[in-house]
Amino acid sequence: MRRRRRRPDSSGPPGAPHWMTTYADMMTLILVFFVMLFTVSQVDIQQFETILRGIQGSLGVLDGGRSLAPQHVIEGGPMAAAALQAQLQRELQEASRMAMQIQTRLAEMGLAERVQVRVEERGVVVRFTDQVLFDLGKADLKPEAIEILKALAPVLREWPYHFRVEGHTDNWPINNEIFPSNWELSTARASRVIRYLVEEEGFDPQRLSAAGYGEYRPLFPNDTAENRQRNRRVDVLLLRAGLTAAEPIEGGHPQAGAEAIEPEGGV
């Protein structure tokens, strides 16, 4: 009789079946997942805050008081921030249109080289050098200055928001009976422009304010006579709508739509 050949063992090598490998991988992943959950639940709050402050400091984020942004923007997240950015773009476009009108009027008067107009984040800046409006060291409007302001008044009057007139000087000291320092001179010049706009051109005084910066906001270093002349200037600032809303009105409160910011710790 022939001997039967032995069939090869198809059960595979000795050891765990193949499905155990997949099962073991799954159990390992589950174990790692629960270890991670346990680790997160045991965070040292004090250490976490220390690390967070370090990260904020390295990114330039510092502790501060209340935000100047409206509360609904802070709480609204990215969508509110995008809406605020879109509003800013609309206001700057409105400011650009006004700047074009002013520049056109100045060109008609032949003053495009002597009076600068620019659009910045605050709004439209109409910049007069002191020689255009005032004599050196004085705060009385020159006859030429009155003609310029009178010609610009119809265009400026179309701006529906707040105006701020800002006076600047160079660092040349002044000390006389009228102006003890450059603070008084810069503020007096800004106020004199406002008086003309209100008394002669009928501007609403509630939409006007004056600021004097003295020598402390120079455009150029006060190291040459030419630079000092450039720094002596008066800026008529046409505030955009978003900044106008933060201006105080009668009663000392911000205008409608602005968020009041209360001082911390009392006064």
PDB file of C-alpha atoms in Angstrom:
ATOM      1  CA  MET A   1       0.000   0.000   0.000  1.00  0.00           C
ATOM      2  CA  ARG A   2       1.180   3.395  -0.854  1.00  0.00           C
ATOM      3  CA  ARG A   3       1.799   5.766   1.979  1.00  0.00           C
ATOM      4  CA  ARG A   4      -0.332   8.839   1.917  1.00  0.00           C
ATOM      5  CA  ARG A   5       1.512  12.046   1.646  1.00  0.00           C
ATOM      6  CA  ARG A   6       1.107  14.381   4.501  1.00  0.00           C
ATOM      7  CA  ARG A   7      -0.714  17.536   3.629  1.00  0.00           C
ATOM      8  CA  PRO A   8       1.068  20.720   4.536  1.00  0.00           C
ATOM      9  CA  ASP A   9      -0.230  22.473   7.641  1.00  0.00           C
ATOM     10  CA  SER A  10      -2.260  25.462   6.465  1.00  0.00           C
ATOM     11  CA  SER A  11      -2.840  26.839   9.972  1.00  0.00           C
ATOM     12  CA  GLY A  12       0.302  28.991   9.751  1.00  0.00           C
ATOM     13  CA  PRO A  13       3.202  29.366  12.149  1.00  0.00           C
ATOM     14  CA  PRO A  14       2.563  28.990  15.830  1.00  0.00           C
ATOM     15  CA  GLY A  15       1.506  32.094  17.722  1.00  0.00           C
ATOM     16  CA  ALA A  16      -1.378  34.566  17.853  1.00  0.00           C
ATOM     17  CA  PRO A  17      -3.775  34.740  14.920  1.00  0.00           C
ATOM     18  CA  HIS A  18      -3.494  37.674  12.490  1.00  0.00           C
ATOM     19  CA  TRP A  19      -6.583  39.439  13.792  1.00  0.00           C
ATOM     20  CA  MET A  20      -4.879  39.860  17.147  1.00  0.00           C
ATOM     21  CA  THR A  21      -2.411  42.329  15.615  1.00  0.00           C
ATOM     22  CA  THR A  22      -5.166  44.707  14.557  1.00  0.00           C
ATOM     23  CA  TYR A  23      -6.912  44.263  17.886  1.00  0.00           C
ATOM     24  CA  ALA A  24      -3.722  45.030  19.804  1.00  0.00           C
ATOM     25  CA  ASP A  25      -3.124  48.185  17.752  1.00  0.00           C
ATOM     26  CA  MET A  26      -6.659  49.370  18.488  1.00  0.00           C
ATOM     27  CA  MET A  27      -6.304  48.751  22.217  1.00  0.00           C
ATOM     28  CA  THR A  28      -2.969  50.593  22.257  1.00  0.00           C
ATOM     29  CA  LEU A  29      -4.518  53.621  20.574  1.00  0.00           C
ATOM     30  CA  ILE A  30      -7.410  53.620  23.044  1.00  0.00           C
ATOM     31  CA  LEU A  31      -4.951  53.439  25.950  1.00  0.00           C
ATOM     32  CA  VAL A  32      -2.954  56.383  24.567  1.00  0.00           C
ATOM     33  CA  PHE A  33      -6.180  58.336  24.094  1.00  0.00           C
ATOM     34  CA  PHE A  34      -7.242  57.870  27.720  1.00  0.00           C
ATOM     35  CA  VAL A  35      -3.750  58.690  28.981  1.00  0.00           C
ATOM     36  CA  MET A  36      -3.925  61.938  27.010  1.00  0.00           C
ATOM     37  CA  LEU A  37      -7.331  62.757  28.502  1.00  0.00           C
ATOM     38  CA  PHE A  38      -6.022  62.098  31.974  1.00  0.00           C
ATOM     39  CA  THR A  39      -2.990  64.307  31.349  1.00  0.00           C
ATOM     40  CA  VAL A  40      -5.135  67.207  30.092  1.00  0.00           C
ATOM     41  CA  SER A  41      -7.452  66.920  33.083  1.00  0.00           C
ATOM     42  CA  GLN A  42      -4.494  67.302  35.452  1.00  0.00           C
ATOM     43  CA  VAL A  43      -3.133  70.619  34.037  1.00  0.00           C
ATOM     44  CA  ASP A  44      -1.295  72.775  36.556  1.00  0.00           C
ATOM     45  CA  ILE A  45      -3.257  76.048  36.200  1.00  0.00           C
ATOM     46  CA  GLN A  46      -0.519  78.226  37.661  1.00  0.00           C
ATOM     47  CA  GLN A  47       2.127  76.709  35.397  1.00  0.00           C
ATOM     48  CA  PHE A  48      -0.197  77.010  32.392  1.00  0.00           C
ATOM     49  CA  GLU A  49      -0.800  80.721  33.080  1.00  0.00           C
ATOM     50  CA  THR A  50       2.939  81.296  33.435  1.00  0.00           C
ATOM     51  CA  ILE A  51       3.585  79.658  30.068  1.00  0.00           C
ATOM     52  CA  LEU A  52       0.730  81.627  28.492  1.00  0.00           C
ATOM     53  CA  ARG A  53       2.113  84.953  29.763  1.00  0.00           C
ATOM     54  CA  GLY A  54       5.501  84.043  28.344  1.00  0.00           C
ATOM     55  CA  ILE A  55       3.987  83.317  24.943  1.00  0.00           C
ATOM     56  CA  GLN A  56       2.004  86.573  24.995  1.00  0.00           C
ATOM     57  CA  GLY A  57       5.099  88.570  25.891  1.00  0.00           C
ATOM     58  CA  SER A  58       7.124  87.032  23.075  1.00  0.00           C
ATOM     59  CA  LEU A  59       4.337  87.910  20.608  1.00  0.00           C
ATOM     60  CA  GLY A  60       4.104  91.493  21.839  1.00  0.00           C
ATOM     61  CA  VAL A  61       0.751  91.014  23.595  1.00  0.00           C
ATOM     62  CA  LEU A  62       0.819  92.826  26.932  1.00  0.00           C
ATOM     63  CA  ASP A  63      -1.580  93.058  29.808  1.00  0.00           C
ATOM     64  CA  GLY A  64      -3.706  96.171  29.705  1.00  0.00           C
ATOM     65  CA  GLY A  65      -6.956  97.773  30.729  1.00  0.00           C
ATOM     66  CA  ARG A  66     -10.219  97.897  28.898  1.00  0.00           C
ATOM     67  CA  SER A  67     -10.220  97.597  25.137  1.00  0.00           C
ATOM     68  CA  LEU A  68     -11.076 100.556  22.913  1.00  0.00           C
ATOM     69  CA  ALA A  69     -12.874  98.199  20.554  1.00  0.00           C
ATOM     70  CA  PRO A  70     -16.642  97.933  21.035  1.00  0.00           C
ATOM     71  CA  GLN A  71     -17.655  94.997  23.207  1.00  0.00           C
ATOM     72  CA  HIS A  72     -19.729  93.427  20.436  1.00  0.00           C
ATOM     73  CA  VAL A  73     -16.623  93.273  18.237  1.00  0.00           C
ATOM     74  CA  ILE A  74     -14.609  91.514  20.944  1.00  0.00           C
ATOM     75  CA  GLU A  75     -17.370  89.007  21.661  1.00  0.00           C
ATOM     76  CA  GLY A  76     -18.332  88.530  18.031  1.00  0.00           C
ATOM     77  CA  GLY A  77     -15.071  86.934  16.976  1.00  0.00           C
ATOM     78  CA  PRO A  78     -13.775  86.845  13.388  1.00  0.00           C
ATOM     79  CA  MET A  79     -17.110  87.759  11.785  1.00  0.00           C
ATOM     80  CA  ALA A  80     -17.437  90.927  13.867  1.00  0.00           C
ATOM     81  CA  ALA A  81     -13.800  91.812  13.178  1.00  0.00           C
ATOM     82  CA  ALA A  82     -14.395  91.374   9.438  1.00  0.00           C
ATOM     83  CA  ALA A  83     -17.460  93.624   9.626  1.00  0.00           C
ATOM     84  CA  LEU A  84     -15.433  96.266  11.470  1.00  0.00           C
ATOM     85  CA  GLN A  85     -12.703  96.076   8.827  1.00  0.00           C
ATOM     86  CA  ALA A  86     -15.285  96.477   6.056  1.00  0.00           C
ATOM     87  CA  GLN A  87     -16.731  99.515   7.832  1.00  0.00           C
ATOM     88  CA  LEU A  88     -13.244 101.029   8.123  1.00  0.00           C
ATOM     89  CA  GLN A  89     -12.688 100.541   4.390  1.00  0.00           C
ATOM     90  CA  ARG A  90     -15.984 102.287   3.590  1.00  0.00           C
ATOM     91  CA  GLU A  91     -15.085 105.219   5.826  1.00  0.00           C
ATOM     92  CA  LEU A  92     -11.632 105.561   4.254  1.00  0.00           C
ATOM     93  CA  GLN A  93     -13.194 105.523   0.784  1.00  0.00           C
ATOM     94  CA  GLU A  94     -15.505 108.305   1.905  1.00  0.00           C
ATOM     95  CA  ALA A  95     -12.481 110.211   3.218  1.00  0.00           C
ATOM     96  CA  SER A  96     -10.654 109.705  -0.091  1.00  0.00           C
ATOM     97  CA  ARG A  97     -13.561 111.245  -2.017  1.00  0.00           C
ATOM     98  CA  MET A  98     -13.538 114.274   0.277  1.00  0.00           C
ATOM     99  CA  ALA A  99      -9.761 114.611  -0.097  1.00  0.00           C
ATOM    100  CA  MET A 100     -10.159 114.688  -3.883  1.00  0.00           C
ATOM    101  CA  GLN A 101     -12.696 117.525  -3.614  1.00  0.00           C
ATOM    102  CA  ILE A 102     -10.376 119.540  -1.376  1.00  0.00           C
ATOM    103  CA  GLN A 103      -7.397 118.974  -3.655  1.00  0.00           C
ATOM    104  CA  THR A 104      -9.453 120.094  -6.659  1.00  0.00           C
ATOM    105  CA  ARG A 105     -10.419 123.308  -4.868  1.00  0.00           C
ATOM    106  CA  LEU A 106      -6.808 123.974  -3.840  1.00  0.00           C
ATOM    107  CA  ALA A 107      -5.626 123.415  -7.407  1.00  0.00           C
ATOM    108  CA  GLU A 108      -8.167 125.975  -8.642  1.00  0.00           C
ATOM    109  CA  MET A 109      -6.713 128.462  -6.138  1.00  0.00           C
ATOM    110  CA  GLY A 110      -3.117 127.650  -7.065  1.00  0.00           C
ATOM    111  CA  LEU A 111      -2.350 126.372  -3.552  1.00  0.00           C
ATOM    112  CA  ALA A 112      -1.741 122.700  -4.292  1.00  0.00           C
ATOM    113  CA  GLU A 113       1.954 123.097  -3.449  1.00  0.00           C
ATOM    114  CA  ARG A 114       1.438 125.059  -0.221  1.00  0.00           C
ATOM    115  CA  VAL A 115      -1.412 123.107   1.369  1.00  0.00           C
ATOM    116  CA  GLN A 116      -1.097 119.341   1.682  1.00  0.00           C
ATOM    117  CA  VAL A 117      -4.038 116.942   1.728  1.00  0.00           C
ATOM    118  CA  ARG A 118      -3.657 113.351   2.775  1.00  0.00           C
ATOM    119  CA  VAL A 119      -5.839 110.454   3.889  1.00  0.00           C
ATOM    120  CA  GLU A 120      -4.806 108.489   6.933  1.00  0.00           C
ATOM    121  CA  GLU A 121      -6.536 106.112   9.312  1.00  0.00           C
ATOM    122  CA  ARG A 122      -7.959 109.012  11.336  1.00  0.00           C
ATOM    123  CA  GLY A 123      -9.569 110.640   8.293  1.00  0.00           C
ATOM    124  CA  VAL A 124      -8.574 113.539   6.011  1.00  0.00           C
ATOM    125  CA  VAL A 125      -5.703 115.821   7.038  1.00  0.00           C
ATOM    126  CA  VAL A 126      -5.539 119.309   5.476  1.00  0.00           C
ATOM    127  CA  ARG A 127      -2.084 120.598   6.414  1.00  0.00           C
ATOM    128  CA  PHE A 128      -1.158 124.299   6.392  1.00  0.00           C
ATOM    129  CA  THR A 129       2.357 125.483   7.070  1.00  0.00           C
ATOM    130  CA  ASP A 130       2.549 128.355   9.521  1.00  0.00           C
ATOM    131  CA  GLN A 131       3.594 130.764   6.779  1.00  0.00           C
ATOM    132  CA  VAL A 132       0.300 130.170   4.993  1.00  0.00           C
ATOM    133  CA  LEU A 133      -1.902 131.056   7.975  1.00  0.00           C
ATOM    134  CA  PHE A 134       0.260 132.918  10.524  1.00  0.00           C
ATOM    135  CA  ASP A 135       3.303 135.087  10.891  1.00  0.00           C
ATOM    136  CA  LEU A 136       6.221 133.663  12.846  1.00  0.00           C
ATOM    137  CA  GLY A 137       5.486 133.518  16.580  1.00  0.00           C
ATOM    138  CA  LYS A 138       1.945 134.902  16.180  1.00  0.00           C
ATOM    139  CA  ALA A 139      -1.568 133.472  16.279  1.00  0.00           C
ATOM    140  CA  ASP A 140      -3.461 136.066  14.235  1.00  0.00           C
ATOM    141  CA  LEU A 141      -4.753 134.855  10.887  1.00  0.00           C
ATOM    142  CA  LYS A 142      -3.142 136.590   7.949  1.00  0.00           C
ATOM    143  CA  PRO A 143      -5.427 138.157   5.289  1.00  0.00           C
ATOM    144  CA  GLU A 144      -4.222 135.504   2.877  1.00  0.00           C
ATOM    145  CA  ALA A 145      -5.192 132.793   5.384  1.00  0.00           C
ATOM    146  CA  ILE A 146      -8.725 134.161   5.671  1.00  0.00           C
ATOM    147  CA  GLU A 147      -9.116 134.000   1.892  1.00  0.00           C
ATOM    148  CA  ILE A 148      -7.949 130.383   1.843  1.00  0.00           C
ATOM    149  CA  LEU A 149     -10.243 129.287   4.661  1.00  0.00           C
ATOM    150  CA  LYS A 150     -13.152 131.158   3.115  1.00  0.00           C
ATOM    151  CA  ALA A 151     -12.627 129.377  -0.214  1.00  0.00           C
ATOM    152  CA  LEU A 152     -12.301 125.963   1.442  1.00  0.00           C
ATOM    153  CA  ALA A 153     -15.247 126.405   3.804  1.00  0.00           C
ATOM    154  CA  PRO A 154     -17.988 125.306   1.318  1.00  0.00           C
ATOM    155  CA  VAL A 155     -16.115 122.065   0.650  1.00  0.00           C
ATOM    156  CA  LEU A 156     -15.277 121.399   4.295  1.00  0.00           C
ATOM    157  CA  ARG A 157     -18.864 122.071   5.315  1.00  0.00           C
ATOM    158  CA  GLU A 158     -19.974 119.012   3.345  1.00  0.00           C
ATOM    159  CA  TRP A 159     -18.114 116.749   5.783  1.00  0.00           C
ATOM    160  CA  PRO A 160     -20.850 115.463   8.124  1.00  0.00           C
ATOM    161  CA  TYR A 161     -18.590 114.418  10.978  1.00  0.00           C
ATOM    162  CA  HIS A 162     -16.294 115.968  13.558  1.00  0.00           C
ATOM    163  CA  PHE A 163     -13.398 118.353  12.861  1.00  0.00           C
ATOM    164  CA  ARG A 164     -10.261 118.675  14.974  1.00  0.00           C
ATOM    165  CA  VAL A 165      -7.813 121.524  14.400  1.00  0.00           C
ATOM    166  CA  GLU A 166      -4.304 120.686  15.613  1.00  0.00           C
ATOM    167  CA  GLY A 167      -1.521 123.234  16.133  1.00  0.00           C
ATOM    168  CA  HIS A 168       2.201 122.356  15.971  1.00  0.00           C
ATOM    169  CA  THR A 169       5.404 124.346  16.445  1.00  0.00           C
ATOM    170  CA  ASP A 170       9.112 123.724  16.097  1.00  0.00           C
ATOM    171  CA  ASN A 171      11.441 123.409  19.094  1.00  0.00           C
ATOM    172  CA  TRP A 172      12.517 127.050  19.026  1.00  0.00           C
ATOM    173  CA  PRO A 173      11.619 128.331  22.522  1.00  0.00           C
ATOM    174  CA  ILE A 174       9.157 131.166  22.945  1.00  0.00           C
ATOM    175  CA  ASN A 175       8.483 133.061  26.161  1.00  0.00           C
ATOM    176  CA  ASN A 176       6.579 136.325  26.148  1.00  0.00           C
ATOM    177  CA  GLU A 177       3.548 137.866  27.805  1.00  0.00           C
ATOM    178  CA  ILE A 178       1.141 136.285  25.311  1.00  0.00           C
ATOM    179  CA  PHE A 179       2.704 132.841  24.829  1.00  0.00           C
ATOM    180  CA  PRO A 180       4.788 131.551  27.742  1.00  0.00           C
ATOM    181  CA  SER A 181       5.644 128.416  25.756  1.00  0.00           C
ATOM    182  CA  ASN A 182       5.019 126.618  22.488  1.00  0.00           C
ATOM    183  CA  TRP A 183       2.047 124.872  24.107  1.00  0.00           C
ATOM    184  CA  GLU A 184       0.118 128.138  24.280  1.00  0.00           C
ATOM    185  CA  LEU A 185       1.180 129.194  20.788  1.00  0.00           C
ATOM    186  CA  SER A 186       0.126 125.923  19.128  1.00  0.00           C
ATOM    187  CA  THR A 187      -3.201 125.825  20.971  1.00  0.00           C
ATOM    188  CA  ALA A 188      -3.934 129.491  20.240  1.00  0.00           C
ATOM    189  CA  ARG A 189      -3.382 128.942  16.526  1.00  0.00           C
ATOM    190  CA  ALA A 190      -5.720 125.946  16.439  1.00  0.00           C
ATOM    191  CA  SER A 191      -8.349 127.872  18.400  1.00  0.00           C
ATOM    192  CA  ARG A 192      -8.050 130.867  16.092  1.00  0.00           C
ATOM    193  CA  VAL A 193      -8.857 128.726  13.052  1.00  0.00           C
ATOM    194  CA  ILE A 194     -11.880 127.298  14.869  1.00  0.00           C
ATOM    195  CA  ARG A 195     -13.102 130.781  15.814  1.00  0.00           C
ATOM    196  CA  TYR A 196     -13.007 131.831  12.191  1.00  0.00           C
ATOM    197  CA  LEU A 197     -14.897 128.737  10.998  1.00  0.00           C
ATOM    198  CA  VAL A 198     -17.584 129.202  13.663  1.00  0.00           C
ATOM    199  CA  GLU A 199     -17.957 132.990  13.698  1.00  0.00           C
ATOM    200  CA  GLU A 200     -17.440 133.746  10.015  1.00  0.00           C
ATOM    201  CA  GLU A 201     -18.407 130.573   8.173  1.00  0.00           C
ATOM    202  CA  GLY A 202     -21.182 129.291  10.402  1.00  0.00           C
ATOM    203  CA  PHE A 203     -19.695 125.898  11.325  1.00  0.00           C
ATOM    204  CA  ASP A 204     -21.393 123.999  14.137  1.00  0.00           C
ATOM    205  CA  PRO A 205     -19.172 124.548  17.212  1.00  0.00           C
ATOM    206  CA  GLN A 206     -20.252 121.196  18.656  1.00  0.00           C
ATOM    207  CA  ARG A 207     -18.468 119.471  15.785  1.00  0.00           C
ATOM    208  CA  LEU A 208     -15.177 121.324  16.290  1.00  0.00           C
ATOM    209  CA  SER A 209     -12.333 120.876  18.755  1.00  0.00           C
ATOM    210  CA  ALA A 210      -8.816 122.274  19.128  1.00  0.00           C
ATOM    211  CA  ALA A 211      -5.577 120.570  20.136  1.00  0.00           C
ATOM    212  CA  GLY A 212      -2.118 122.036  20.695  1.00  0.00           C
ATOM    213  CA  TYR A 213       0.878 119.708  20.521  1.00  0.00           C
ATOM    214  CA  GLY A 214       3.624 122.279  20.810  1.00  0.00           C
ATOM    215  CA  GLU A 215       6.932 120.958  19.524  1.00  0.00           C
ATOM    216  CA  TYR A 216       6.280 117.338  20.469  1.00  0.00           C
ATOM    217  CA  ARG A 217       4.786 115.954  17.227  1.00  0.00           C
ATOM    218  CA  PRO A 218       7.432 116.936  14.655  1.00  0.00           C
ATOM    219  CA  LEU A 219       7.278 115.656  11.103  1.00  0.00           C
ATOM    220  CA  PHE A 220      11.040 116.057  10.705  1.00  0.00           C
ATOM    221  CA  PRO A 221      14.009 116.468  13.076  1.00  0.00           C
ATOM    222  CA  ASN A 222      14.342 120.090  14.174  1.00  0.00           C
ATOM    223  CA  ASP A 223      17.942 120.218  12.988  1.00  0.00           C
ATOM    224  CA  THR A 224      17.665 122.650  10.051  1.00  0.00           C
ATOM    225  CA  ALA A 225      15.753 125.835   9.349  1.00  0.00           C
ATOM    226  CA  GLU A 226      13.852 124.095   6.561  1.00  0.00           C
ATOM    227  CA  ASN A 227      12.751 121.245   8.818  1.00  0.00           C
ATOM    228  CA  ARG A 228      11.677 123.627  11.558  1.00  0.00           C
ATOM    229  CA  GLN A 229       9.556 125.477   9.030  1.00  0.00           C
ATOM    230  CA  ARG A 230       7.877 122.210   7.988  1.00  0.00           C
ATOM    231  CA  ASN A 231       7.157 121.345  11.604  1.00  0.00           C
ATOM    232  CA  ARG A 232       5.395 124.673  12.194  1.00  0.00           C
ATOM    233  CA  ARG A 233       1.952 123.817  10.892  1.00  0.00           C
ATOM    234  CA  VAL A 234      -1.772 123.672  11.516  1.00  0.00           C
ATOM    235  CA  ASP A 235      -3.678 120.513  10.594  1.00  0.00           C
ATOM    236  CA  VAL A 236      -7.412 120.539   9.997  1.00  0.00           C
ATOM    237  CA  LEU A 237      -8.416 116.940  10.619  1.00  0.00           C
ATOM    238  CA  LEU A 238     -11.710 115.652   9.243  1.00  0.00           C
ATOM    239  CA  LEU A 239     -12.375 112.686  11.499  1.00  0.00           C
ATOM    240  CA  ARG A 240     -13.925 109.622   9.920  1.00  0.00           C
ATOM    241  CA  ALA A 241     -17.299 108.438  11.177  1.00  0.00           C
ATOM    242  CA  GLY A 242     -15.946 105.724  13.483  1.00  0.00           C
ATOM    243  CA  LEU A 243     -13.793 108.202  15.399  1.00  0.00           C
ATOM    244  CA  THR A 244     -16.486 110.865  15.430  1.00  0.00           C
ATOM    245  CA  ALA A 245     -18.701 108.442  17.363  1.00  0.00           C
ATOM    246  CA  ALA A 246     -16.180 108.496  20.216  1.00  0.00           C
ATOM    247  CA  GLU A 247     -16.172 112.290  20.537  1.00  0.00           C
ATOM    248  CA  PRO A 248     -17.892 113.668  23.662  1.00  0.00           C
ATOM    249  CA  ILE A 249     -21.145 115.540  23.236  1.00  0.00           C
ATOM    250  CA  GLU A 250     -23.294 117.638  25.547  1.00  0.00           C
ATOM    251  CA  GLY A 251     -23.360 115.960  28.934  1.00  0.00           C
ATOM    252  CA  GLY A 252     -19.840 114.574  28.577  1.00  0.00           C
ATOM    253  CA  HIS A 253     -20.873 111.237  27.092  1.00  0.00           C
ATOM    254  CA  PRO A 254     -19.757 109.688  23.812  1.00  0.00           C
ATOM    255  CA  GLN A 255     -22.066 109.992  20.856  1.00  0.00           C
ATOM    256  CA  ALA A 256     -24.593 107.318  20.037  1.00  0.00           C
ATOM    257  CA  GLY A 257     -23.013 104.067  18.930  1.00  0.00           C
ATOM    258  CA  ALA A 258     -19.816 104.502  20.924  1.00  0.00           C
ATOM    259  CA  GLU A 259     -18.868 102.308  23.863  1.00  0.00           C
ATOM    260  CA  ALA A 260     -18.265 104.187  27.104  1.00  0.00           C
ATOM    261  CA  ILE A 261     -15.054 103.113  28.869  1.00  0.00           C
ATOM    262  CA  GLU A 262     -15.187 103.398  32.619  1.00  0.00           C
ATOM    263  CA  PRO A 263     -11.902 103.993  34.511  1.00  0.00           C
ATOM    264  CA  GLU A 264     -10.677 101.070  36.570  1.00  0.00           C
ATOM    265  CA  GLY A 265     -10.320 101.508  40.285  1.00  0.00           C
ATOM    266  CA  GLY A 266     -12.283 104.750  40.485  1.00  0.00           C
ATOM    267  CA  VAL A 267     -10.993 108.293  40.281  1.00  0.00           C
TER     268      VAL A 267
END
